[in-house]
CSV table of C-alpha atoms and ligand atoms in Angstrom, one decimal:
chain,number,residue,atom,x,y,z
A,1,MET,CA,36.8,24.2,-5.8
A,2,GLN,CA,34.4,24.9,-8.9
A,3,SER,CA,31.5,27.6,-7.8
A,4,PHE,CA,28.0,28.0,-8.8
A,5,ASP,CA,25.2,29.8,-7.7
A,6,VAL,CA,23.0,27.2,-7.3
A,7,VAL,CA,23.4,23.3,-7.5
A,8,VAL,CA,19.6,21.0,-8.0
A,9,ILE,CA,20.8,17.4,-7.1
A,10,GLY,CA,18.6,15.5,-9.4
A,11,ALA,CA,17.7,15.9,-12.9
A,12,GLY,CA,14.0,14.8,-13.0
A,13,ALA,CA,11.1,16.4,-13.5
A,14,ALA,CA,10.9,19.2,-10.7
A,15,GLY,CA,15.1,19.1,-10.7
A,16,MET,CA,15.7,19.9,-14.0
A,17,MET,CA,12.2,22.6,-14.9
A,18,CYS,CA,14.2,24.4,-11.9
A,19,ALA,CA,17.5,25.0,-13.3
A,20,ALA,CA,16.1,26.1,-16.9
A,21,GLU,CA,14.3,28.5,-15.0
A,22,ALA,CA,17.4,29.7,-12.6
A,23,GLY,CA,19.8,29.1,-15.6
A,24,ARG,CA,17.5,31.8,-17.5
A,25,ARG,CA,17.5,34.6,-15.2
A,26,GLY,CA,21.0,34.6,-15.1
A,27,ARG,CA,22.2,32.2,-12.1
A,28,SER,CA,24.6,29.6,-13.3
A,29,VAL,CA,23.4,26.7,-12.5
A,30,LEU,CA,25.0,22.8,-11.9
A,31,VAL,CA,22.6,19.8,-12.0
A,32,LEU,CA,24.2,16.3,-10.4
A,33,ASP,CA,22.7,12.9,-10.8
A,34,HIS,CA,23.4,9.7,-9.5
A,35,ALA,CA,21.9,8.2,-12.8
A,36,ALA,CA,23.4,7.1,-16.1
A,37,ALA,CA,20.6,9.2,-17.5
A,38,PRO,CA,18.3,12.0,-17.1
A,39,GLY,CA,14.9,12.2,-16.4
A,40,GLU,CA,13.8,8.3,-16.1
A,41,LYS,CA,10.9,8.8,-14.9
A,42,ILE,CA,9.3,10.9,-17.5
A,43,ARG,CA,10.6,8.3,-20.1
A,44,ILE,CA,8.7,5.9,-18.5
A,45,SER,CA,5.4,7.7,-17.9
A,46,GLY,CA,1.7,6.7,-18.4
A,47,GLY,CA,3.1,4.1,-20.5
A,48,GLY,CA,6.0,6.0,-22.7
A,49,ARG,CA,3.8,8.8,-23.2
A,50,CYS,CA,4.2,10.8,-20.1
A,51,ASN,CA,1.3,12.5,-18.9
A,52,PHE,CA,2.5,15.4,-18.7
A,53,THR,CA,-0.5,17.4,-17.3
A,54,ASN,CA,-4.1,17.2,-15.8
A,55,LEU,CA,-6.1,20.1,-18.0
A,56,HIS,CA,-8.1,20.3,-14.1
A,57,ALA,CA,-5.2,20.9,-11.5
A,58,ALA,CA,-6.0,22.3,-8.7
A,59,PRO,CA,-5.2,21.8,-5.0
A,60,ALA,CA,-7.6,19.7,-4.3
A,61,ASN,CA,-6.1,16.7,-6.6
A,62,PHE,CA,-2.5,16.8,-3.9
A,63,ILE,CA,-3.3,14.8,-0.3
A,64,SER,CA,-0.8,16.2,2.4
A,65,ALA,CA,-0.7,17.1,5.5
A,66,ASN,CA,-1.1,20.8,4.3
A,67,PRO,CA,-3.2,20.7,1.3
A,68,HIS,CA,-3.3,24.1,1.3
A,69,PHE,CA,0.3,24.4,0.8
A,70,CYS,CA,0.3,24.0,-2.8
A,71,ILE,CA,-1.9,26.8,-3.7
A,72,SER,CA,1.0,29.4,-4.5
A,73,ALA,CA,2.7,26.8,-7.1
A,74,LEU,CA,0.2,25.7,-8.8
A,75,ARG,CA,-1.0,28.7,-9.6
A,76,ARG,CA,1.9,30.8,-10.4
A,77,TYR,CA,3.1,27.6,-13.0
A,78,THR,CA,-0.4,26.1,-14.1
A,79,GLN,CA,-1.1,23.8,-16.2
A,80,ARG,CA,-1.6,26.6,-19.2
A,81,ASP,CA,2.3,27.3,-18.9
A,82,VAL,CA,3.3,23.6,-19.1
A,83,ILE,CA,0.5,23.5,-22.3
A,84,ALA,CA,3.0,26.3,-23.6
A,85,LEU,CA,5.5,25.4,-22.8
A,86,VAL,CA,5.1,21.5,-24.8
A,87,ASP,CA,3.1,24.2,-27.4
A,88,ARG,CA,6.2,25.8,-28.5
A,89,HIS,CA,8.3,23.1,-28.4
A,90,GLY,CA,6.6,21.4,-31.8
A,91,ILE,CA,5.4,18.5,-29.2
A,92,ALA,CA,1.7,17.0,-30.2
A,93,TRP,CA,-0.7,16.0,-27.1
A,94,GLN,CA,-3.7,14.8,-26.9
A,95,GLU,CA,-6.5,14.8,-24.0
A,96,LYS,CA,-7.3,11.0,-22.6
A,97,THR,CA,-10.3,10.5,-20.7
A,98,LEU,CA,-10.7,12.9,-16.9
A,99,GLY,CA,-8.4,15.9,-18.6
A,100,GLN,CA,-5.5,13.9,-19.0
A,101,LEU,CA,-2.9,15.0,-21.2
A,102,PHE,CA,-0.2,12.7,-23.3
A,103,CYS,CA,2.2,12.9,-25.6
A,104,ASP,CA,1.2,11.1,-29.3
A,105,GLY,CA,4.9,10.6,-30.2
A,106,SER,CA,6.8,9.5,-26.7
A,107,SER,CA,8.0,11.0,-23.7
A,108,ARG,CA,11.1,10.4,-24.9
A,109,GLN,CA,10.1,13.8,-26.3
A,110,ILE,CA,9.5,15.6,-22.9
A,111,ILE,CA,13.0,15.3,-22.0
A,112,ASP,CA,14.2,16.2,-24.8
A,113,MET,CA,12.7,19.8,-23.9
A,114,LEU,CA,13.7,20.7,-21.5
A,115,LEU,CA,17.9,19.6,-22.5
A,116,ALA,CA,17.0,22.2,-24.8
A,117,GLU,CA,15.7,24.8,-22.6
A,118,MET,CA,18.5,23.9,-19.9
A,119,GLY,CA,21.1,24.0,-22.5
A,120,ARG,CA,19.8,27.7,-23.9
A,121,ALA,CA,19.6,28.8,-20.4
A,122,GLY,CA,23.9,27.5,-20.0
A,123,VAL,CA,22.9,24.9,-17.1
A,124,THR,CA,25.7,22.5,-16.9
A,125,LEU,CA,24.6,18.9,-16.6
A,126,ARG,CA,26.4,16.1,-14.8
A,127,LEU,CA,25.0,13.0,-14.2
A,128,SER,CA,26.6,9.9,-12.4
A,129,THR,CA,27.6,11.8,-10.2
A,130,ARG,CA,27.2,11.0,-6.4
A,131,VAL,CA,27.3,13.3,-4.2
A,132,ASP,CA,28.6,12.2,-0.3
A,133,SER,CA,28.4,15.1,1.4
A,134,VAL,CA,27.0,18.6,1.9
A,135,GLU,CA,28.5,21.0,4.6
A,136,ARG,CA,27.5,24.9,5.1
A,137,ASP,CA,28.7,28.1,5.9
A,138,ALA,CA,28.2,31.3,6.6
A,139,ASP,CA,29.1,31.4,1.9
A,140,GLY,CA,26.5,28.8,1.1
A,141,PHE,CA,26.9,25.3,0.8
A,142,VAL,CA,29.8,23.1,0.0
A,143,LEU,CA,28.8,19.2,-1.6
A,144,ALA,CA,31.4,16.0,-1.7
A,145,LEU,CA,31.3,14.3,-5.2
A,146,ALA,CA,32.1,10.9,-6.9
A,147,GLY,CA,31.5,9.1,-9.6
A,148,GLU,CA,32.7,10.5,-13.0
A,149,ALA,CA,32.9,14.3,-11.7
A,150,THR,CA,34.9,14.1,-8.8
A,151,GLY,CA,35.5,17.0,-5.8
A,152,PRO,CA,34.0,19.7,-4.6
A,153,VAL,CA,31.4,22.1,-5.6
A,154,ARG,CA,30.5,25.0,-3.8
A,155,CYS,CA,26.4,26.7,-4.4
A,156,GLN,CA,25.0,29.9,-2.6
A,157,SER,CA,21.5,28.3,-2.9
A,158,LEU,CA,21.2,24.6,-3.0
A,159,VAL,CA,18.4,22.6,-4.4
A,160,VAL,CA,17.1,18.7,-4.0
A,161,ALA,CA,15.4,18.0,-6.2
A,162,THR,CA,15.4,14.0,-5.4
A,163,GLY,CA,12.3,12.9,-5.7
A,164,GLY,CA,10.7,9.3,-3.9
A,165,ARG,CA,11.5,6.4,-2.9
A,166,SER,CA,9.2,4.4,-5.3
A,167,ILE,CA,10.6,2.7,-7.7
A,168,PRO,CA,14.2,2.2,-5.2
A,169,LYS,CA,15.0,-0.4,-9.4
A,170,MET,CA,15.6,2.9,-11.0
A,171,GLY,CA,18.0,4.4,-8.8
A,172,ALA,CA,15.3,6.3,-6.2
A,173,THR,CA,16.8,6.8,-2.7
A,174,GLY,CA,15.7,8.1,0.5
A,175,PHE,CA,18.8,10.8,0.2
A,176,GLY,CA,16.0,13.8,0.0
A,177,TYR,CA,14.7,12.6,3.3
A,178,ASP,CA,18.0,12.4,4.9
A,179,LEU,CA,19.3,15.6,3.8
A,180,ALA,CA,16.3,17.4,5.4
A,181,ALA,CA,17.0,15.2,8.9
A,182,ARG,CA,20.2,16.4,9.0
A,183,PHE,CA,18.7,20.0,8.7
A,184,GLY,CA,16.6,19.8,11.3
A,185,LEU,CA,13.4,20.1,9.3
A,186,LYS,CA,10.9,17.9,9.9
A,187,VAL,CA,10.1,14.8,7.3
A,188,THR,CA,6.8,13.1,7.9
A,189,GLU,CA,5.6,9.4,7.1
A,190,THR,CA,6.2,8.3,3.8
A,191,ARG,CA,4.6,5.1,2.4
A,192,PRO,CA,3.9,3.9,-1.4
A,193,ALA,CA,0.9,5.6,-3.1
A,194,LEU,CA,-0.4,4.8,-6.7
A,195,VAL,CA,-0.1,1.3,-5.6
A,196,PRO,CA,-2.0,-1.6,-6.8
A,197,LEU,CA,-3.7,-3.2,-3.6
A,198,THR,CA,-3.5,-7.4,-3.0
A,199,PHE,CA,-4.8,-10.2,-0.4
A,200,GLU,CA,-4.3,-12.5,1.8
A,201,PRO,CA,-3.9,-16.5,-0.3
A,202,ALA,CA,-7.3,-17.4,0.4
A,203,LEU,CA,-9.0,-15.0,-1.0
A,204,LEU,CA,-6.8,-14.5,-3.6
A,205,GLU,CA,-7.3,-18.4,-4.8
A,206,ARG,CA,-11.4,-17.8,-4.8
A,207,LEU,CA,-10.8,-14.7,-7.3
A,208,LYS,CA,-7.5,-16.1,-9.0
A,209,PRO,CA,-9.8,-17.4,-12.2
A,210,LEU,CA,-10.6,-13.4,-11.9
A,211,ALA,CA,-7.1,-12.5,-13.7
A,212,GLY,CA,-7.6,-10.7,-16.1
A,213,ILE,CA,-11.4,-9.1,-16.3
A,214,ALA,CA,-11.8,-5.6,-16.1
A,215,VAL,CA,-14.7,-3.3,-14.9
A,216,ASP,CA,-14.2,0.2,-17.3
A,217,ALA,CA,-16.1,1.8,-14.9
A,218,ALA,CA,-16.0,1.0,-11.3
A,219,GLU,CA,-16.5,2.7,-8.0
A,220,ILE,CA,-14.2,2.6,-5.2
A,221,GLY,CA,-14.8,3.8,-2.0
A,222,SER,CA,-12.2,4.4,1.0
A,223,GLY,CA,-14.3,6.0,4.1
A,224,ARG,CA,-15.6,8.8,2.6
A,225,THR,CA,-12.8,9.1,-0.8
A,226,ARG,CA,-14.4,7.7,-4.5
A,227,PHE,CA,-12.7,7.7,-7.5
A,228,ARG,CA,-14.6,6.5,-10.1
A,229,GLU,CA,-12.0,5.1,-13.1
A,230,ALA,CA,-11.8,0.6,-14.6
A,231,MET,CA,-10.3,-1.4,-12.3
A,232,LEU,CA,-8.1,-4.6,-12.5
A,233,PHE,CA,-8.5,-7.9,-11.6
A,234,THR,CA,-4.6,-9.4,-11.1
A,235,HIS,CA,-2.8,-12.5,-10.3
A,236,ARG,CA,-2.3,-9.9,-6.7
A,237,GLY,CA,-5.4,-8.0,-6.4
A,238,LEU,CA,-6.5,-5.6,-8.2
A,239,SER,CA,-5.4,-3.0,-9.9
A,240,GLY,CA,-6.4,0.2,-11.9
A,241,PRO,CA,-6.7,3.6,-13.0
A,242,SER,CA,-9.1,3.6,-9.7
A,243,ILE,CA,-7.8,0.9,-7.2
A,244,LEU,CA,-4.2,3.4,-7.6
A,245,GLN,CA,-5.8,6.6,-6.8
A,246,ILE,CA,-7.7,4.9,-3.4
A,247,SER,CA,-4.3,2.9,-2.5
A,248,SER,CA,-3.6,6.7,-1.9
A,249,TYR,CA,-6.3,7.1,1.0
A,250,TRP,CA,-6.2,3.6,2.1
A,251,ARG,CA,-4.6,2.7,5.3
A,252,GLU,CA,-3.9,-1.2,7.0
A,253,GLY,CA,-6.8,-2.6,8.3
A,254,GLN,CA,-9.9,-0.9,6.6
A,255,GLU,CA,-12.2,-2.7,3.5
A,256,ILE,CA,-12.5,-1.0,0.6
A,257,GLU,CA,-15.7,-0.4,-1.1
A,258,VAL,CA,-15.9,-1.6,-4.6
A,259,SER,CA,-19.3,-1.1,-7.0
A,260,MET,CA,-19.3,-2.0,-10.8
A,261,LEU,CA,-21.6,-1.0,-12.5
A,262,PRO,CA,-22.2,2.2,-10.1
A,263,GLY,CA,-25.6,4.0,-11.3
A,264,THR,CA,-27.2,1.2,-10.9
A,265,ASP,CA,-30.1,-0.3,-8.9
A,266,VAL,CA,-28.5,-3.4,-9.9
A,267,PHE,CA,-31.3,-5.5,-7.8
A,268,GLU,CA,-34.6,-2.9,-9.9
A,269,TRP,CA,-32.5,-4.1,-13.3
A,270,LEU,CA,-32.7,-7.7,-12.6
A,271,ARG,CA,-36.2,-7.8,-10.6
A,272,GLY,CA,-37.7,-5.8,-14.3
A,273,ALA,CA,-35.6,-8.6,-16.5
A,274,ARG,CA,-37.3,-11.5,-14.8
A,275,ALA,CA,-40.4,-10.1,-15.2
A,276,ALA,CA,-39.2,-10.0,-18.9
A,277,SER,CA,-37.5,-12.8,-19.7
A,278,GLY,CA,-37.7,-14.9,-16.3
A,279,ARG,CA,-36.0,-17.7,-19.0
A,280,ARG,CA,-32.6,-16.3,-18.9
A,281,ALA,CA,-30.2,-17.6,-17.1
A,282,LEU,CA,-28.3,-15.0,-14.7
A,283,HIS,CA,-24.8,-14.9,-16.2
A,284,THR,CA,-26.2,-14.0,-19.1
A,285,VAL,CA,-27.9,-11.2,-18.3
A,286,LEU,CA,-25.6,-9.5,-15.9
A,287,ALA,CA,-23.2,-9.8,-18.9
A,288,GLU,CA,-25.2,-7.6,-20.5
A,289,ALA,CA,-23.0,-4.8,-18.3
A,290,LEU,CA,-20.3,-6.4,-17.0
A,291,PRO,CA,-17.4,-8.7,-18.8
A,292,LYS,CA,-18.6,-12.4,-19.2
A,293,ARG,CA,-17.1,-14.1,-16.4
A,294,LEU,CA,-17.2,-11.4,-13.9
A,295,ALA,CA,-21.0,-12.8,-14.5
A,296,GLN,CA,-20.6,-16.0,-14.7
A,297,ALA,CA,-18.2,-15.8,-11.7
A,298,ILE,CA,-20.5,-13.9,-9.3
A,299,ALA,CA,-24.3,-15.6,-10.8
A,300,ASP,CA,-22.2,-19.5,-9.1
A,301,ALA,CA,-20.3,-17.4,-6.2
A,302,GLU,CA,-24.4,-16.7,-5.2
A,303,GLY,CA,-25.1,-20.2,-6.2
A,304,ALA,CA,-27.5,-17.8,-8.9
A,305,ALA,CA,-27.2,-20.3,-11.2
A,306,GLY,CA,-30.7,-21.5,-12.6
A,307,ASN,CA,-32.8,-18.6,-14.4
A,308,LEU,CA,-34.3,-15.8,-13.2
A,309,ALA,CA,-37.3,-16.9,-12.7
A,310,ASP,CA,-36.3,-19.3,-10.3
A,311,LEU,CA,-34.4,-17.1,-8.0
A,312,SER,CA,-36.1,-14.8,-5.0
A,313,ASP,CA,-35.8,-11.4,-3.9
A,314,LYS,CA,-33.5,-12.3,-1.8
A,315,VAL,CA,-31.8,-14.2,-3.8
A,316,LEU,CA,-31.3,-10.5,-6.6
A,317,ARG,CA,-30.6,-8.7,-3.4
A,318,ARG,CA,-27.6,-11.2,-2.3
A,319,VAL,CA,-26.0,-10.4,-6.4
A,320,ALA,CA,-27.1,-6.5,-6.1
A,321,GLU,CA,-24.5,-6.5,-3.8
A,322,ALA,CA,-21.9,-8.5,-4.7
A,323,VAL,CA,-21.9,-5.7,-7.8
A,324,ASN,CA,-23.1,-3.0,-6.3
A,325,GLY,CA,-21.6,-3.2,-2.2
A,326,TRP,CA,-19.0,-5.5,-2.4
A,327,ARG,CA,-16.7,-4.5,1.2
A,328,VAL,CA,-13.6,-6.3,0.5
A,329,ARG,CA,-10.7,-5.9,3.0
A,330,PRO,CA,-6.8,-5.8,0.9
A,331,ALA,CA,-3.6,-7.7,3.0
A,332,GLY,CA,-1.3,-4.4,1.5
A,333,SER,CA,0.1,-3.0,-1.8
A,334,GLU,CA,2.7,-3.8,-4.5
A,335,GLY,CA,4.8,-1.2,-1.9
A,336,TYR,CA,8.1,1.8,-3.6
A,337,ARG,CA,8.3,-2.0,-6.0
A,338,THR,CA,5.8,-1.2,-8.3
A,339,ALA,CA,4.5,2.4,-6.1
A,340,GLU,CA,4.1,5.1,-8.6
A,341,VAL,CA,4.6,7.7,-6.5
A,342,THR,CA,5.4,8.0,-2.4
A,343,LEU,CA,3.0,9.6,0.2
A,344,GLY,CA,4.5,11.6,2.9
A,345,GLY,CA,8.1,13.5,2.9
A,346,VAL,CA,9.8,16.7,3.6
A,347,ASP,CA,7.5,18.1,5.8
A,348,THR,CA,4.9,21.8,3.9
A,349,VAL,CA,6.2,23.4,7.5
A,350,GLY,CA,9.0,23.9,7.7
A,351,LEU,CA,9.3,25.2,3.5
A,352,ASP,CA,8.0,28.7,1.6
A,353,SER,CA,5.0,27.4,0.0
A,354,ARG,CA,5.5,30.5,-2.5
A,355,THR,CA,9.3,29.9,-2.9
A,356,MET,CA,10.3,25.9,-1.5
A,357,GLU,CA,13.1,27.3,0.6
A,358,ALA,CA,13.4,26.1,3.9
A,359,LYS,CA,12.0,28.7,6.5
A,360,ALA,CA,15.4,27.9,8.9
A,361,VAL,CA,17.8,26.8,6.3
A,362,PRO,CA,18.7,29.4,3.8
A,363,GLY,CA,19.5,28.9,0.7
A,364,LEU,CA,17.9,25.6,0.6
A,365,TYR,CA,15.2,24.1,-1.2
A,366,PHE,CA,13.3,21.1,-2.0
A,367,ILE,CA,11.2,20.5,-5.3
A,368,GLY,CA,9.1,18.1,-6.9
A,369,GLU,CA,8.3,14.5,-4.7
A,370,VAL,CA,10.6,14.6,-2.7
A,371,VAL,CA,7.4,17.1,-0.8
A,372,ASP,CA,4.7,16.0,1.0
A,373,VAL,CA,2.7,17.2,-1.4
A,374,THR,CA,1.4,14.0,-3.7
A,375,GLY,CA,-1.2,13.6,-6.4
A,376,TRP,CA,-3.7,11.7,-8.0
A,377,LEU,CA,-2.9,9.9,-10.7
A,378,GLY,CA,-4.1,11.8,-14.6
A,379,GLY,CA,-1.1,13.6,-14.8
A,380,TYR,CA,-0.9,15.5,-11.0
A,381,ASN,CA,2.8,14.9,-10.3
A,382,PHE,CA,4.6,16.3,-13.4
A,383,GLN,CA,1.9,18.8,-13.3
A,384,TRP,CA,3.3,19.6,-8.9
A,385,ALA,CA,7.0,18.7,-10.5
A,386,TRP,CA,6.7,22.1,-12.9
A,387,SER,CA,5.0,24.0,-10.1
A,388,SER,CA,7.6,23.2,-7.5
A,389,GLY,CA,9.9,22.8,-10.0
A,390,TRP,CA,9.5,27.0,-11.8
A,391,SER,CA,8.6,28.6,-8.0
A,392,ALA,CA,11.8,27.0,-6.8
A,393,GLY,CA,13.4,28.8,-10.2
A,394,GLN,CA,12.1,32.2,-9.7
A,395,ALA,CA,14.0,32.4,-6.6
A,396,VAL,CA,17.3,30.9,-6.3
B,401,FAD,P1,11.9,11.9,-9.6
B,401,FAD,O1,11.6,12.3,-11.1
B,401,FAD,O2,11.7,10.9,-9.4
B,401,FAD,O3,13.9,12.2,-10.1
B,401,FAD,C1,14.4,12.2,-9.8
B,401,FAD,C2,15.9,12.3,-9.4
B,401,FAD,O4,17.2,12.4,-8.2
B,401,FAD,C3,16.2,11.2,-10.3
B,401,FAD,O5,16.5,11.1,-11.8
B,401,FAD,C4,17.2,10.3,-9.4
B,401,FAD,O6,17.7,9.7,-9.7
B,401,FAD,C5,17.7,11.8,-8.7
B,401,FAD,N1,18.2,11.1,-7.9
B,401,FAD,C6,17.7,10.4,-6.6
B,401,FAD,N2,18.5,10.4,-5.4
B,401,FAD,C7,19.8,11.0,-5.7
B,401,FAD,C8,21.3,11.0,-5.0
B,401,FAD,N3,21.4,10.9,-4.1
B,401,FAD,N4,22.1,11.6,-6.4
B,401,FAD,C9,22.0,12.2,-7.1
B,401,FAD,N5,20.4,12.7,-7.8
B,401,FAD,C10,19.6,11.2,-6.5
B,401,FAD,N6,3.0,11.3,-13.4
B,401,FAD,C11,2.4,11.9,-13.8
B,401,FAD,O7,1.9,12.8,-13.5
B,401,FAD,N7,2.3,11.4,-14.6
B,401,FAD,C12,2.2,10.3,-15.0
B,401,FAD,O8,1.8,9.8,-16.1
B,401,FAD,C13,3.2,10.3,-14.2
B,401,FAD,N8,3.8,8.4,-14.6
B,401,FAD,C14,4.3,7.3,-14.0
B,401,FAD,C15,4.6,6.1,-13.9
B,401,FAD,C16,5.4,5.3,-13.4
B,401,FAD,C17,6.1,4.3,-14.0
B,401,FAD,C18,6.0,6.1,-12.7
B,401,FAD,C19,7.0,5.5,-11.1
B,401,FAD,C20,5.9,7.6,-11.3
B,401,FAD,C21,4.8,7.9,-12.6
B,401,FAD,N9,4.7,9.0,-12.1
B,401,FAD,C22,3.3,10.0,-13.8
B,401,FAD,C23,4.5,10.2,-10.8
B,401,FAD,C24,6.4,10.8,-11.9
B,401,FAD,O9,7.1,10.2,-12.3
B,401,FAD,C25,6.8,11.6,-10.5
B,401,FAD,O10,6.0,12.2,-9.4
B,401,FAD,C26,7.3,12.8,-10.4
B,401,FAD,O11,9.0,12.3,-11.6
B,401,FAD,C27,8.7,13.1,-9.7
B,401,FAD,O12,9.6,14.2,-9.8
B,401,FAD,P2,10.8,14.1,-8.9
B,401,FAD,O13,11.8,15.5,-10.3
B,401,FAD,O14,10.3,15.1,-8.0
B,401,FAD,O15,11.1,13.1,-9.0
């Protein structure tokens, strides 16, 4: 039977980082993946340019039943370490908005970087290989494999880096959660996150004409959480960065608050416009700050088609409310089909925050998205994959 110090299941961001680091420390490492290519989510990430980290990544940007769990790993392998690695590989990058770092070229460069790091560290990669079963004995773990490379393998340390449930079309499975449960670890409830929100049919019908309209900086709130980023009306409901962000906090049955001109007192603005030039139409004035079609739709919906001079304070207040105080109850989300990540996962109470090792199962590690640590949109999820992967790579 072939034997390795470390077997990593999952050749994604976390698994490859962990393998490279463990190999660099002199461990013999095998990485297994059932997919035909490594790093498929990296490839499609960031619109093909991989938003590989965020300059401002900090524990506050992560959601978990234990918000403190991520602190240690994020401190041990930071965004500056990621930037240094990317720079060493000569990958050009740029900061877009809000500290988000993207490749100038293609996300393929990040995959090549990880493959090069693994190659240099002597890591073996086996693709198109399924793990059929995992057994534990006094010497470690024995994995039964199926696929291109069959025959069991043995290892001292087993790292589970199989990601979350999002995008099942790309091979996402519940494998990591099932394995955790089999070894007695708790798994918190999982749900799609960073996902567009949908409306019920009647509301959708009313808002259909707005599909495709983007608002540059909408503020979306759910409870005490608020995000100010772009918002997009879609054929199913709402999307865009601000909506994806709030989707990680929103729960079924709750309303979200939408402010399309945050920071503007819309009533006072319209009153001023009425006093200055009452012969202008409301939608013309609104279109100075909002997309034309949206401005027209708001004016129509509030029955405020005429000139400003003809509109009472009461009507202007209603319009202001529609712009900055729209409360809407999404019917649901687009689900794992389009969700960028999975909220929840392997419960951190069972894991060591410095090493990612299962406290009750020495030698078993969980890293990346399979763990109950979920980042905001903006490069945070890859940062968690790098930080948790590197931390485990130091320990295995
Ligand atoms: P994954 O990257 O999902 O890797 C898991 C690996 O395990 C896969 O290769 C899979 O094939 C393999 N696997 C699964 N089950 C098994 C099994 N049973 N046997 C063997 N192998 C298995 N985050 C950012 O920070 N920035 C972005 O720009 C960004 N863009 C994104 C765009 C999209 C469309 C999506 C879907 C996600 C995006 N994310 C982004 C999120 C990010 O891709 C993930 O959080 C990250 O890839 C998680 O890394 P991981 O290594 O934990 O899991």
